[in-house]
Amino acid sequence: MLEMEARPVAIVCEDGVRLGGHLWKGLGNSACGAVVINPATGVLARYYHPYARFLAGHGFTVLTYDYRGIGQSRPATLRGFHVRWADWGKQDFAAVLDYLHAHAPDGPRLVAGHSIGGFLPGFARNAPLIDRMLTIGAQYAYWRDYAPARRLRLLFKWHIVMPLLTALCGYFPGKALGWLEDLPAGVANDWSFRRARIELSHPDQDRADILKRFADVTAEILAIGVTDDEIATLKAIRRALAYYGNANSVEAALSPADLGVDRLGHFSLFHKRHAAGFWLDSLIWLRDGINPWPGKPFESLIDKGKDEAFANRCYIKTKGMM
């Protein structure tokens, strides 16, 4: 496989905000499709570049980008920069999907979404354009879904320390702490004060529209859970996946042993060491819509109502981000 390089692109959202990204033109058959890679919260798009090069080398056109307020899409100052999680879906992802559709009109339109990146498409007006999604640890940080053994620690970190520092600084200084990238105040507070249902964090008049947007998504979805992920537990993934009620969704729960490693956690699947394993298998879903892990449904690992006990038993220490 040839090592692929990308060209920088600028994507203009409906509200005029410019996003920085990179576009890889795939080799070979353009019918493989075009993939948008949606990052996790506070993670630079370049973290996913190795996976993007891999996909492009196998024939996909791939677009990576930073959400507004992050990396190449960061303004001069985050103080007073008003943005919420939903804006990343309604504005940023919607603009990116339109851009990809215009520049790679052939083949299916695909999304690889990590953490919140697998949930944000549901906010977009044009999400019905999506043909297929691969989500990895996709959830929205409701604290009761955290792995029980680490819940109090994560509650203190993300739901007490983060909002206090955000109020003090006018944004969340995650980079200085070595936790994640700096975050706009609205995004940090969305994380810190997330309720059990996503729509409850929005005004009454907006809730029906939010639910309808998610209901309009009819893509095929393969939701990947990792059994030692302390944030995106299987319960958390199912909470988020339930919003895509009209999508054809399947689940697969992967353990470190399945991939021949000691640890996976929330981030490892995007490391190059998985190129000959998980990355190669993911092509089967993105290209053909075939679940490469049919023997790994969530039900094969947990009994109904006992997913927390499973998450507790499988917990390993990771940095953990959204």
PDB file of C-alpha atoms in Angstrom:
ATOM      1  CA  MET A   1       0.000   0.000   0.000  1.00  0.00           C
ATOM      2  CA  LEU A   2       1.358   3.444  -0.935  1.00  0.00           C
ATOM      3  CA  GLU A   3       1.824   6.074   1.773  1.00  0.00           C
ATOM      4  CA  MET A   4      -0.845   8.671   1.035  1.00  0.00           C
ATOM      5  CA  GLU A   5      -0.566  12.395   1.700  1.00  0.00           C
ATOM      6  CA  ALA A   6      -3.331  14.950   1.939  1.00  0.00           C
ATOM      7  CA  ARG A   7      -3.896  18.506   0.852  1.00  0.00           C
ATOM      8  CA  PRO A   8      -5.074  21.135   3.355  1.00  0.00           C
ATOM      9  CA  VAL A   9      -8.623  22.366   2.858  1.00  0.00           C
ATOM     10  CA  ALA A  10     -10.778  25.126   4.313  1.00  0.00           C
ATOM     11  CA  ILE A  11     -14.459  24.448   4.879  1.00  0.00           C
ATOM     12  CA  VAL A  12     -16.889  27.332   5.395  1.00  0.00           C
ATOM     13  CA  CYS A  13     -19.929  26.664   7.588  1.00  0.00           C
ATOM     14  CA  GLU A  14     -23.352  28.230   7.072  1.00  0.00           C
ATOM     15  CA  ASP A  15     -22.651  30.773   9.819  1.00  0.00           C
ATOM     16  CA  GLY A  16     -19.350  31.829   8.219  1.00  0.00           C
ATOM     17  CA  VAL A  17     -16.984  29.961  10.546  1.00  0.00           C
ATOM     18  CA  ARG A  18     -14.002  28.468   8.664  1.00  0.00           C
ATOM     19  CA  LEU A  19     -12.757  25.010   9.582  1.00  0.00           C
ATOM     20  CA  GLY A  20      -9.325  23.615   8.845  1.00  0.00           C
ATOM     21  CA  GLY A  21      -9.008  20.093   7.507  1.00  0.00           C
ATOM     22  CA  HIS A  22      -7.219  17.699   5.155  1.00  0.00           C
ATOM     23  CA  LEU A  23      -8.492  15.775   2.154  1.00  0.00           C
ATOM     24  CA  TRP A  24      -7.018  12.474   0.952  1.00  0.00           C
ATOM     25  CA  LYS A  25      -7.964  11.350  -2.542  1.00  0.00           C
ATOM     26  CA  GLY A  26      -8.172   7.601  -2.560  1.00  0.00           C
ATOM     27  CA  LEU A  27      -6.330   5.383  -4.971  1.00  0.00           C
ATOM     28  CA  GLY A  28      -8.156   3.080  -7.329  1.00  0.00           C
ATOM     29  CA  ASN A  29     -11.897   2.577  -7.359  1.00  0.00           C
ATOM     30  CA  SER A  30     -13.729   5.727  -6.268  1.00  0.00           C
ATOM     31  CA  ALA A  31     -16.826   3.599  -5.690  1.00  0.00           C
ATOM     32  CA  CYS A  32     -15.303   2.585  -2.345  1.00  0.00           C
ATOM     33  CA  GLY A  33     -16.789   5.799  -1.038  1.00  0.00           C
ATOM     34  CA  ALA A  34     -15.842   8.934   0.875  1.00  0.00           C
ATOM     35  CA  VAL A  35     -15.232   8.963   4.635  1.00  0.00           C
ATOM     36  CA  VAL A  36     -15.527  11.808   7.137  1.00  0.00           C
ATOM     37  CA  ILE A  37     -13.547  11.152  10.332  1.00  0.00           C
ATOM     38  CA  ASN A  38     -15.154  12.854  13.334  1.00  0.00           C
ATOM     39  CA  PRO A  39     -12.777  13.320  16.293  1.00  0.00           C
ATOM     40  CA  ALA A  40     -13.432  12.924  19.976  1.00  0.00           C
ATOM     41  CA  THR A  41     -13.835  16.042  22.112  1.00  0.00           C
ATOM     42  CA  GLY A  42     -10.575  17.904  22.589  1.00  0.00           C
ATOM     43  CA  VAL A  43      -8.626  15.667  20.203  1.00  0.00           C
ATOM     44  CA  LEU A  44      -6.820  17.134  17.203  1.00  0.00           C
ATOM     45  CA  ALA A  45      -7.769  15.850  13.769  1.00  0.00           C
ATOM     46  CA  ARG A  46      -4.145  14.919  13.127  1.00  0.00           C
ATOM     47  CA  TYR A  47      -4.476  12.131  15.686  1.00  0.00           C
ATOM     48  CA  TYR A  48      -6.584  10.317  13.082  1.00  0.00           C
ATOM     49  CA  HIS A  49      -4.308  11.006  10.106  1.00  0.00           C
ATOM     50  CA  PRO A  50      -2.637   7.562  10.155  1.00  0.00           C
ATOM     51  CA  TYR A  51      -6.047   5.907   9.873  1.00  0.00           C
ATOM     52  CA  ALA A  52      -7.051   8.387   7.165  1.00  0.00           C
ATOM     53  CA  ARG A  53      -3.925   7.529   5.131  1.00  0.00           C
ATOM     54  CA  PHE A  54      -4.708   3.854   5.563  1.00  0.00           C
ATOM     55  CA  LEU A  55      -8.252   4.290   4.256  1.00  0.00           C
ATOM     56  CA  ALA A  56      -7.069   6.386   1.328  1.00  0.00           C
ATOM     57  CA  GLY A  57      -4.509   3.735   0.450  1.00  0.00           C
ATOM     58  CA  HIS A  58      -7.384   1.276   0.176  1.00  0.00           C
ATOM     59  CA  GLY A  59      -9.397   3.412  -2.231  1.00  0.00           C
ATOM     60  CA  PHE A  60     -11.443   5.744  -0.009  1.00  0.00           C
ATOM     61  CA  THR A  61     -11.515   9.515  -0.254  1.00  0.00           C
ATOM     62  CA  VAL A  62     -11.096  10.754   3.329  1.00  0.00           C
ATOM     63  CA  LEU A  63     -11.720  14.110   5.002  1.00  0.00           C
ATOM     64  CA  THR A  64     -10.414  14.986   8.464  1.00  0.00           C
ATOM     65  CA  TYR A  65     -11.099  18.293  10.210  1.00  0.00           C
ATOM     66  CA  ASP A  66     -10.950  20.116  13.521  1.00  0.00           C
ATOM     67  CA  TYR A  67     -14.164  21.278  15.165  1.00  0.00           C
ATOM     68  CA  ARG A  68     -14.525  25.020  15.705  1.00  0.00           C
ATOM     69  CA  GLY A  69     -12.439  26.039  18.714  1.00  0.00           C
ATOM     70  CA  ILE A  70      -9.957  23.180  18.237  1.00  0.00           C
ATOM     71  CA  GLY A  71      -6.610  22.928  16.432  1.00  0.00           C
ATOM     72  CA  GLN A  72      -6.704  24.414  12.932  1.00  0.00           C
ATOM     73  CA  SER A  73     -10.227  25.727  13.579  1.00  0.00           C
ATOM     74  CA  ARG A  74      -9.313  27.616  16.748  1.00  0.00           C
ATOM     75  CA  PRO A  75      -9.900  31.401  16.907  1.00  0.00           C
ATOM     76  CA  ALA A  76      -7.358  33.859  18.268  1.00  0.00           C
ATOM     77  CA  THR A  77      -8.898  33.544  21.729  1.00  0.00           C
ATOM     78  CA  LEU A  78     -11.337  31.087  23.264  1.00  0.00           C
ATOM     79  CA  ARG A  79     -12.572  33.581  25.844  1.00  0.00           C
ATOM     80  CA  GLY A  80     -15.964  34.754  24.687  1.00  0.00           C
ATOM     81  CA  PHE A  81     -16.038  32.205  21.869  1.00  0.00           C
ATOM     82  CA  HIS A  82     -19.561  30.842  22.109  1.00  0.00           C
ATOM     83  CA  VAL A  83     -19.990  27.284  20.860  1.00  0.00           C
ATOM     84  CA  ARG A  84     -21.722  24.175  22.140  1.00  0.00           C
ATOM     85  CA  TRP A  85     -21.417  20.496  21.317  1.00  0.00           C
ATOM     86  CA  ALA A  86     -24.533  20.692  19.151  1.00  0.00           C
ATOM     87  CA  ASP A  87     -22.867  23.375  17.000  1.00  0.00           C
ATOM     88  CA  TRP A  88     -20.167  20.862  16.101  1.00  0.00           C
ATOM     89  CA  GLY A  89     -22.946  18.717  14.637  1.00  0.00           C
ATOM     90  CA  LYS A  90     -25.411  21.291  13.303  1.00  0.00           C
ATOM     91  CA  GLN A  91     -22.779  23.562  11.764  1.00  0.00           C
ATOM     92  CA  ASP A  92     -19.384  21.854  11.486  1.00  0.00           C
ATOM     93  CA  PHE A  93     -20.264  18.299  10.558  1.00  0.00           C
ATOM     94  CA  ALA A  94     -23.076  19.476   8.266  1.00  0.00           C
ATOM     95  CA  ALA A  95     -20.628  21.708   6.364  1.00  0.00           C
ATOM     96  CA  VAL A  96     -18.019  18.960   6.166  1.00  0.00           C
ATOM     97  CA  LEU A  97     -20.552  16.463   4.827  1.00  0.00           C
ATOM     98  CA  ASP A  98     -21.673  18.934   2.166  1.00  0.00           C
ATOM     99  CA  TYR A  99     -18.036  19.591   1.224  1.00  0.00           C
ATOM    100  CA  LEU A 100     -17.254  15.907   0.895  1.00  0.00           C
ATOM    101  CA  HIS A 101     -20.386  15.282  -1.132  1.00  0.00           C
ATOM    102  CA  ALA A 102     -19.384  18.064  -3.530  1.00  0.00           C
ATOM    103  CA  HIS A 103     -15.771  16.930  -3.922  1.00  0.00           C
ATOM    104  CA  ALA A 104     -16.344  13.166  -3.916  1.00  0.00           C
ATOM    105  CA  PRO A 105     -19.846  12.585  -5.311  1.00  0.00           C
ATOM    106  CA  ASP A 106     -19.261   8.976  -6.374  1.00  0.00           C
ATOM    107  CA  GLY A 107     -19.814   6.017  -4.072  1.00  0.00           C
ATOM    108  CA  PRO A 108     -21.354   5.865  -0.622  1.00  0.00           C
ATOM    109  CA  ARG A 109     -20.972   8.599   1.989  1.00  0.00           C
ATOM    110  CA  LEU A 110     -19.410   7.197   5.151  1.00  0.00           C
ATOM    111  CA  VAL A 111     -18.569   8.384   8.666  1.00  0.00           C
ATOM    112  CA  ALA A 112     -16.011   7.082  11.127  1.00  0.00           C
ATOM    113  CA  GLY A 113     -16.887   8.720  14.429  1.00  0.00           C
ATOM    114  CA  HIS A 114     -14.874   8.462  17.632  1.00  0.00           C
ATOM    115  CA  SER A 115     -16.560   9.136  20.973  1.00  0.00           C
ATOM    116  CA  ILE A 116     -18.736  12.270  20.642  1.00  0.00           C
ATOM    117  CA  GLY A 117     -17.836  12.170  16.939  1.00  0.00           C
ATOM    118  CA  GLY A 118     -20.135   9.187  16.512  1.00  0.00           C
ATOM    119  CA  PHE A 119     -23.040  11.062  18.102  1.00  0.00           C
ATOM    120  CA  LEU A 120     -22.720  14.509  16.512  1.00  0.00           C
ATOM    121  CA  PRO A 121     -24.010  13.462  13.050  1.00  0.00           C
ATOM    122  CA  GLY A 122     -27.491  13.183  14.512  1.00  0.00           C
ATOM    123  CA  PHE A 123     -27.621  16.969  14.940  1.00  0.00           C
ATOM    124  CA  ALA A 124     -26.936  17.714  11.263  1.00  0.00           C
ATOM    125  CA  ARG A 125     -29.715  18.738   8.859  1.00  0.00           C
ATOM    126  CA  ASN A 126     -28.106  16.703   6.072  1.00  0.00           C
ATOM    127  CA  ALA A 127     -27.412  13.541   8.076  1.00  0.00           C
ATOM    128  CA  PRO A 128     -29.822  11.568   5.850  1.00  0.00           C
ATOM    129  CA  LEU A 129     -27.050  11.772   3.217  1.00  0.00           C
ATOM    130  CA  ILE A 130     -24.970   9.311   5.259  1.00  0.00           C
ATOM    131  CA  ASP A 131     -25.039   5.752   3.943  1.00  0.00           C
ATOM    132  CA  ARG A 132     -22.963   4.016   6.600  1.00  0.00           C
ATOM    133  CA  MET A 133     -21.299   4.827   9.919  1.00  0.00           C
ATOM    134  CA  LEU A 134     -18.574   3.184  11.970  1.00  0.00           C
ATOM    135  CA  THR A 135     -18.712   4.484  15.534  1.00  0.00           C
ATOM    136  CA  ILE A 136     -16.038   3.744  18.110  1.00  0.00           C
ATOM    137  CA  GLY A 137     -16.848   4.401  21.751  1.00  0.00           C
ATOM    138  CA  ALA A 138     -19.660   6.743  20.701  1.00  0.00           C
ATOM    139  CA  GLN A 139     -21.458   8.294  23.683  1.00  0.00           C
ATOM    140  CA  TYR A 140     -22.101  11.693  25.278  1.00  0.00           C
ATOM    141  CA  ALA A 141     -20.541  11.571  28.753  1.00  0.00           C
ATOM    142  CA  TYR A 142     -23.448  11.004  31.098  1.00  0.00           C
ATOM    143  CA  TRP A 143     -21.572  10.421  34.335  1.00  0.00           C
ATOM    144  CA  ARG A 144     -23.653   7.500  35.600  1.00  0.00           C
ATOM    145  CA  ASP A 145     -22.475   5.491  32.579  1.00  0.00           C
ATOM    146  CA  TYR A 146     -18.802   5.662  33.567  1.00  0.00           C
ATOM    147  CA  ALA A 147     -17.206   2.406  34.705  1.00  0.00           C
ATOM    148  CA  PRO A 148     -18.193   2.003  38.384  1.00  0.00           C
ATOM    149  CA  ALA A 149     -14.645   1.520  39.651  1.00  0.00           C
ATOM    150  CA  ARG A 150     -13.624   4.916  38.214  1.00  0.00           C
ATOM    151  CA  ARG A 151     -16.876   6.839  38.389  1.00  0.00           C
ATOM    152  CA  LEU A 152     -16.038   9.032  41.373  1.00  0.00           C
ATOM    153  CA  ARG A 153     -12.615   9.918  39.949  1.00  0.00           C
ATOM    154  CA  LEU A 154     -14.065  10.819  36.554  1.00  0.00           C
ATOM    155  CA  LEU A 155     -16.947  12.700  38.168  1.00  0.00           C
ATOM    156  CA  PHE A 156     -14.457  14.807  40.123  1.00  0.00           C
ATOM    157  CA  LYS A 157     -12.228  15.411  37.085  1.00  0.00           C
ATOM    158  CA  TRP A 158     -14.746  16.228  34.368  1.00  0.00           C
ATOM    159  CA  HIS A 159     -17.775  17.407  36.345  1.00  0.00           C
ATOM    160  CA  ILE A 160     -16.200  19.360  39.207  1.00  0.00           C
ATOM    161  CA  VAL A 161     -12.667  20.430  38.268  1.00  0.00           C
ATOM    162  CA  MET A 162     -13.451  21.129  34.602  1.00  0.00           C
ATOM    163  CA  PRO A 163     -16.430  23.480  35.193  1.00  0.00           C
ATOM    164  CA  LEU A 164     -14.598  25.298  37.986  1.00  0.00           C
ATOM    165  CA  LEU A 165     -11.556  25.971  35.789  1.00  0.00           C
ATOM    166  CA  THR A 166     -13.817  26.902  32.897  1.00  0.00           C
ATOM    167  CA  ALA A 167     -15.618  29.489  35.007  1.00  0.00           C
ATOM    168  CA  LEU A 168     -12.283  30.866  36.215  1.00  0.00           C
ATOM    169  CA  CYS A 169     -10.535  31.045  32.824  1.00  0.00           C
ATOM    170  CA  GLY A 170     -13.429  31.646  30.438  1.00  0.00           C
ATOM    171  CA  TYR A 171     -12.497  28.411  28.633  1.00  0.00           C
ATOM    172  CA  PHE A 172     -11.181  25.012  29.725  1.00  0.00           C
ATOM    173  CA  PRO A 173      -7.334  25.012  29.776  1.00  0.00           C
ATOM    174  CA  GLY A 174      -7.028  21.314  29.114  1.00  0.00           C
ATOM    175  CA  LYS A 175      -3.726  21.513  27.265  1.00  0.00           C
ATOM    176  CA  ALA A 176      -1.920  23.085  30.230  1.00  0.00           C
ATOM    177  CA  LEU A 177      -3.175  20.244  32.421  1.00  0.00           C
ATOM    178  CA  GLY A 178      -2.140  17.572  29.939  1.00  0.00           C
ATOM    179  CA  TRP A 179      -5.713  16.278  29.851  1.00  0.00           C
ATOM    180  CA  LEU A 180      -6.790  17.229  26.320  1.00  0.00           C
ATOM    181  CA  GLU A 181      -6.848  20.271  24.054  1.00  0.00           C
ATOM    182  CA  ASP A 182      -8.289  23.538  25.326  1.00  0.00           C
ATOM    183  CA  LEU A 183     -12.071  23.660  24.990  1.00  0.00           C
ATOM    184  CA  PRO A 184     -14.542  26.507  24.472  1.00  0.00           C
ATOM    185  CA  ALA A 185     -16.536  27.159  27.631  1.00  0.00           C
ATOM    186  CA  GLY A 186     -19.827  26.026  26.105  1.00  0.00           C
ATOM    187  CA  VAL A 187     -18.419  22.657  25.053  1.00  0.00           C
ATOM    188  CA  ALA A 188     -16.762  22.092  28.438  1.00  0.00           C
ATOM    189  CA  ASN A 189     -19.984  22.930  30.258  1.00  0.00           C
ATOM    190  CA  ASP A 190     -22.008  20.695  27.951  1.00  0.00           C
ATOM    191  CA  TRP A 191     -19.762  17.848  29.059  1.00  0.00           C
ATOM    192  CA  SER A 192     -19.773  18.788  32.751  1.00  0.00           C
ATOM    193  CA  PHE A 193     -23.526  19.274  33.078  1.00  0.00           C
ATOM    194  CA  ARG A 194     -24.779  16.603  30.680  1.00  0.00           C
ATOM    195  CA  ARG A 195     -28.080  15.038  31.760  1.00  0.00           C
ATOM    196  CA  ALA A 196     -29.361  11.525  31.156  1.00  0.00           C
ATOM    197  CA  ARG A 197     -31.125  12.581  27.953  1.00  0.00           C
ATOM    198  CA  ILE A 198     -29.337  14.838  25.504  1.00  0.00           C
ATOM    199  CA  GLU A 199     -32.374  16.953  24.669  1.00  0.00           C
ATOM    200  CA  LEU A 200     -32.836  17.972  28.312  1.00  0.00           C
ATOM    201  CA  SER A 201     -29.692  20.090  28.022  1.00  0.00           C
ATOM    202  CA  HIS A 202     -31.420  22.276  25.417  1.00  0.00           C
ATOM    203  CA  PRO A 203     -34.357  24.716  25.595  1.00  0.00           C
ATOM    204  CA  ASP A 204     -37.844  23.234  25.473  1.00  0.00           C
ATOM    205  CA  GLN A 205     -38.552  24.701  22.048  1.00  0.00           C
ATOM    206  CA  ASP A 206     -35.511  22.944  20.522  1.00  0.00           C
ATOM    207  CA  ARG A 207     -36.045  19.436  21.879  1.00  0.00           C
ATOM    208  CA  ALA A 208     -38.524  18.137  19.302  1.00  0.00           C
ATOM    209  CA  ASP A 209     -36.267  19.293  16.466  1.00  0.00           C
ATOM    210  CA  ILE A 210     -33.243  17.561  18.009  1.00  0.00           C
ATOM    211  CA  LEU A 211     -35.103  14.274  18.333  1.00  0.00           C
ATOM    212  CA  LYS A 212     -36.435  14.552  14.785  1.00  0.00           C
ATOM    213  CA  ARG A 213     -32.939  15.097  13.365  1.00  0.00           C
ATOM    214  CA  PHE A 214     -31.688  11.915  14.974  1.00  0.00           C
ATOM    215  CA  ALA A 215     -34.796  10.054  13.824  1.00  0.00           C
ATOM    216  CA  ASP A 216     -34.100  11.176  10.241  1.00  0.00           C
ATOM    217  CA  VAL A 217     -30.807   9.256  10.181  1.00  0.00           C
ATOM    218  CA  THR A 218     -31.309   6.022   8.238  1.00  0.00           C
ATOM    219  CA  ALA A 219     -27.667   5.010   7.804  1.00  0.00           C
ATOM    220  CA  GLU A 220     -26.318   1.596   8.634  1.00  0.00           C
ATOM    221  CA  ILE A 221     -24.369   1.855  11.899  1.00  0.00           C
ATOM    222  CA  LEU A 222     -21.785  -0.484  13.361  1.00  0.00           C
ATOM    223  CA  ALA A 223     -21.240   0.594  16.968  1.00  0.00           C
ATOM    224  CA  ILE A 224     -17.926  -0.608  18.400  1.00  0.00           C
ATOM    225  CA  GLY A 225     -17.498  -0.897  22.148  1.00  0.00           C
ATOM    226  CA  VAL A 226     -14.219  -1.672  23.888  1.00  0.00           C
ATOM    227  CA  THR A 227     -14.553  -3.711  27.039  1.00  0.00           C
ATOM    228  CA  ASP A 228     -11.883  -1.840  29.020  1.00  0.00           C
ATOM    229  CA  ASP A 229     -13.094   1.666  28.125  1.00  0.00           C
ATOM    230  CA  GLU A 230     -13.866   3.501  31.374  1.00  0.00           C
ATOM    231  CA  ILE A 231     -15.863   6.322  29.706  1.00  0.00           C
ATOM    232  CA  ALA A 232     -17.569   4.694  26.721  1.00  0.00           C
ATOM    233  CA  THR A 233     -18.934   1.683  28.563  1.00  0.00           C
ATOM    234  CA  LEU A 234     -21.373  -0.552  26.748  1.00  0.00           C
ATOM    235  CA  LYS A 235     -24.198   1.112  28.662  1.00  0.00           C
ATOM    236  CA  ALA A 236     -23.014   4.557  27.529  1.00  0.00           C
ATOM    237  CA  ILE A 237     -22.828   3.436  23.900  1.00  0.00           C
ATOM    238  CA  ARG A 238     -26.328   2.045  23.993  1.00  0.00           C
ATOM    239  CA  ARG A 239     -27.676   5.247  25.555  1.00  0.00           C
ATOM    240  CA  ALA A 240     -26.355   7.224  22.583  1.00  0.00           C
ATOM    241  CA  LEU A 241     -27.192   4.635  19.925  1.00  0.00           C
ATOM    242  CA  ALA A 242     -30.841   4.609  21.016  1.00  0.00           C
ATOM    243  CA  TYR A 243     -31.303   8.076  19.511  1.00  0.00           C
ATOM    244  CA  TYR A 244     -30.688   6.660  16.036  1.00  0.00           C
ATOM    245  CA  GLY A 245     -33.996   4.847  16.198  1.00  0.00           C
ATOM    246  CA  ASN A 246     -34.528   4.591  12.441  1.00  0.00           C
ATOM    247  CA  ALA A 247     -31.009   3.517  11.592  1.00  0.00           C
ATOM    248  CA  ASN A 248     -30.099  -0.094  10.931  1.00  0.00           C
ATOM    249  CA  SER A 249     -27.595  -0.592  13.757  1.00  0.00           C
ATOM    250  CA  VAL A 250     -25.502  -3.501  15.002  1.00  0.00           C
ATOM    251  CA  GLU A 251     -23.068  -3.699  17.918  1.00  0.00           C
ATOM    252  CA  ALA A 252     -19.704  -5.325  18.472  1.00  0.00           C
ATOM    253  CA  ALA A 253     -17.844  -5.435  21.787  1.00  0.00           C
ATOM    254  CA  LEU A 254     -14.105  -5.980  21.391  1.00  0.00           C
ATOM    255  CA  SER A 255     -11.741  -6.955  24.182  1.00  0.00           C
ATOM    256  CA  PRO A 256      -7.953  -6.525  24.279  1.00  0.00           C
ATOM    257  CA  ALA A 257      -7.600 -10.302  23.898  1.00  0.00           C
ATOM    258  CA  ASP A 258      -9.585 -10.175  20.651  1.00  0.00           C
ATOM    259  CA  LEU A 259      -6.850  -8.003  19.146  1.00  0.00           C
ATOM    260  CA  GLY A 260      -3.912  -9.678  20.832  1.00  0.00           C
ATOM    261  CA  VAL A 261      -3.013  -6.797  23.158  1.00  0.00           C
ATOM    262  CA  ASP A 262      -3.096  -6.171  26.905  1.00  0.00           C
ATOM    263  CA  ARG A 263      -4.977  -2.877  26.748  1.00  0.00           C
ATOM    264  CA  LEU A 264      -7.246  -0.937  24.441  1.00  0.00           C
ATOM    265  CA  GLY A 265      -9.148   1.749  26.334  1.00  0.00           C
ATOM    266  CA  HIS A 266     -10.730   4.762  24.679  1.00  0.00           C
ATOM    267  CA  PHE A 267      -8.025   5.640  22.136  1.00  0.00           C
ATOM    268  CA  SER A 268      -5.916   2.665  21.161  1.00  0.00           C
ATOM    269  CA  LEU A 269      -7.885   1.551  18.101  1.00  0.00           C
ATOM    270  CA  PHE A 270      -6.522   4.525  16.126  1.00  0.00           C
ATOM    271  CA  HIS A 271      -2.886   3.564  16.762  1.00  0.00           C
ATOM    272  CA  LYS A 272      -0.858   2.205  13.845  1.00  0.00           C
ATOM    273  CA  ARG A 273      -0.263  -1.105  15.585  1.00  0.00           C
ATOM    274  CA  HIS A 274      -3.855  -2.016  14.704  1.00  0.00           C
ATOM    275  CA  ALA A 275      -3.349  -1.519  10.950  1.00  0.00           C
ATOM    276  CA  ALA A 276      -3.107  -5.245  10.238  1.00  0.00           C
ATOM    277  CA  GLY A 277      -5.946  -6.079  12.595  1.00  0.00           C
ATOM    278  CA  PHE A 278      -8.777  -3.726  13.501  1.00  0.00           C
ATOM    279  CA  TRP A 279      -8.093  -1.264  10.678  1.00  0.00           C
ATOM    280  CA  LEU A 280      -8.094  -3.987   8.057  1.00  0.00           C
ATOM    281  CA  ASP A 281     -11.276  -5.512   9.446  1.00  0.00           C
ATOM    282  CA  SER A 282     -12.983  -2.111   9.520  1.00  0.00           C
ATOM    283  CA  LEU A 283     -12.676  -1.971   5.722  1.00  0.00           C
ATOM    284  CA  ILE A 284     -15.148  -4.836   5.478  1.00  0.00           C
ATOM    285  CA  TRP A 285     -17.791  -2.676   7.118  1.00  0.00           C
ATOM    286  CA  LEU A 286     -16.967   0.624   5.418  1.00  0.00           C
ATOM    287  CA  ARG A 287     -16.638  -0.920   1.952  1.00  0.00           C
ATOM    288  CA  ASP A 288     -19.176  -3.757   2.013  1.00  0.00           C
ATOM    289  CA  GLY A 289     -21.477  -3.123   4.980  1.00  0.00           C
ATOM    290  CA  ILE A 290     -20.576  -6.490   6.510  1.00  0.00           C
ATOM    291  CA  ASN A 291     -19.979  -6.719  10.250  1.00  0.00           C
ATOM    292  CA  PRO A 292     -16.523  -8.316  10.613  1.00  0.00           C
ATOM    293  CA  TRP A 293     -17.227  -9.237  14.243  1.00  0.00           C
ATOM    294  CA  PRO A 294     -20.613 -11.016  14.137  1.00  0.00           C
ATOM    295  CA  GLY A 295     -19.723 -13.136  17.147  1.00  0.00           C
ATOM    296  CA  LYS A 296     -19.179 -10.148  19.426  1.00  0.00           C
ATOM    297  CA  PRO A 297     -22.609  -8.637  20.186  1.00  0.00           C
ATOM    298  CA  PHE A 298     -22.961  -6.836  23.499  1.00  0.00           C
ATOM    299  CA  GLU A 299     -25.343  -9.553  24.690  1.00  0.00           C
ATOM    300  CA  SER A 300     -22.594 -12.132  24.408  1.00  0.00           C
ATOM    301  CA  LEU A 301     -20.704 -10.382  27.204  1.00  0.00           C
ATOM    302  CA  ILE A 302     -23.277  -8.909  29.530  1.00  0.00           C
ATOM    303  CA  ASP A 303     -26.609  -9.905  30.980  1.00  0.00           C
ATOM    304  CA  LYS A 304     -29.441  -7.414  30.809  1.00  0.00           C
ATOM    305  CA  GLY A 305     -29.076  -4.894  33.609  1.00  0.00           C
ATOM    306  CA  LYS A 306     -25.555  -6.057  34.531  1.00  0.00           C
ATOM    307  CA  ASP A 307     -23.415  -4.043  32.140  1.00  0.00           C
ATOM    308  CA  GLU A 308     -21.990  -1.956  34.982  1.00  0.00           C
ATOM    309  CA  ALA A 309     -20.627  -5.043  36.681  1.00  0.00           C
ATOM    310  CA  PHE A 310     -19.025  -6.067  33.410  1.00  0.00           C
ATOM    311  CA  ALA A 311     -17.466  -2.643  32.896  1.00  0.00           C
ATOM    312  CA  ASN A 312     -16.123  -2.743  36.444  1.00  0.00           C
ATOM    313  CA  ARG A 313     -14.571  -6.168  35.943  1.00  0.00           C
ATOM    314  CA  CYS A 314     -12.925  -5.164  32.654  1.00  0.00           C
ATOM    315  CA  TYR A 315     -11.666  -1.711  33.715  1.00  0.00           C
ATOM    316  CA  ILE A 316      -8.040  -0.773  33.183  1.00  0.00           C
ATOM    317  CA  LYS A 317      -6.438   2.588  33.885  1.00  0.00           C
ATOM    318  CA  THR A 318      -6.448   4.970  30.892  1.00  0.00           C
ATOM    319  CA  LYS A 319      -6.278   8.722  30.473  1.00  0.00           C
ATOM    320  CA  GLY A 320      -9.879   8.766  29.282  1.00  0.00           C
ATOM    321  CA  MET A 321     -11.307  11.587  27.178  1.00  0.00           C
ATOM    322  CA  MET A 322     -14.433  12.193  25.200  1.00  0.00           C
TER     323      MET A 322
END
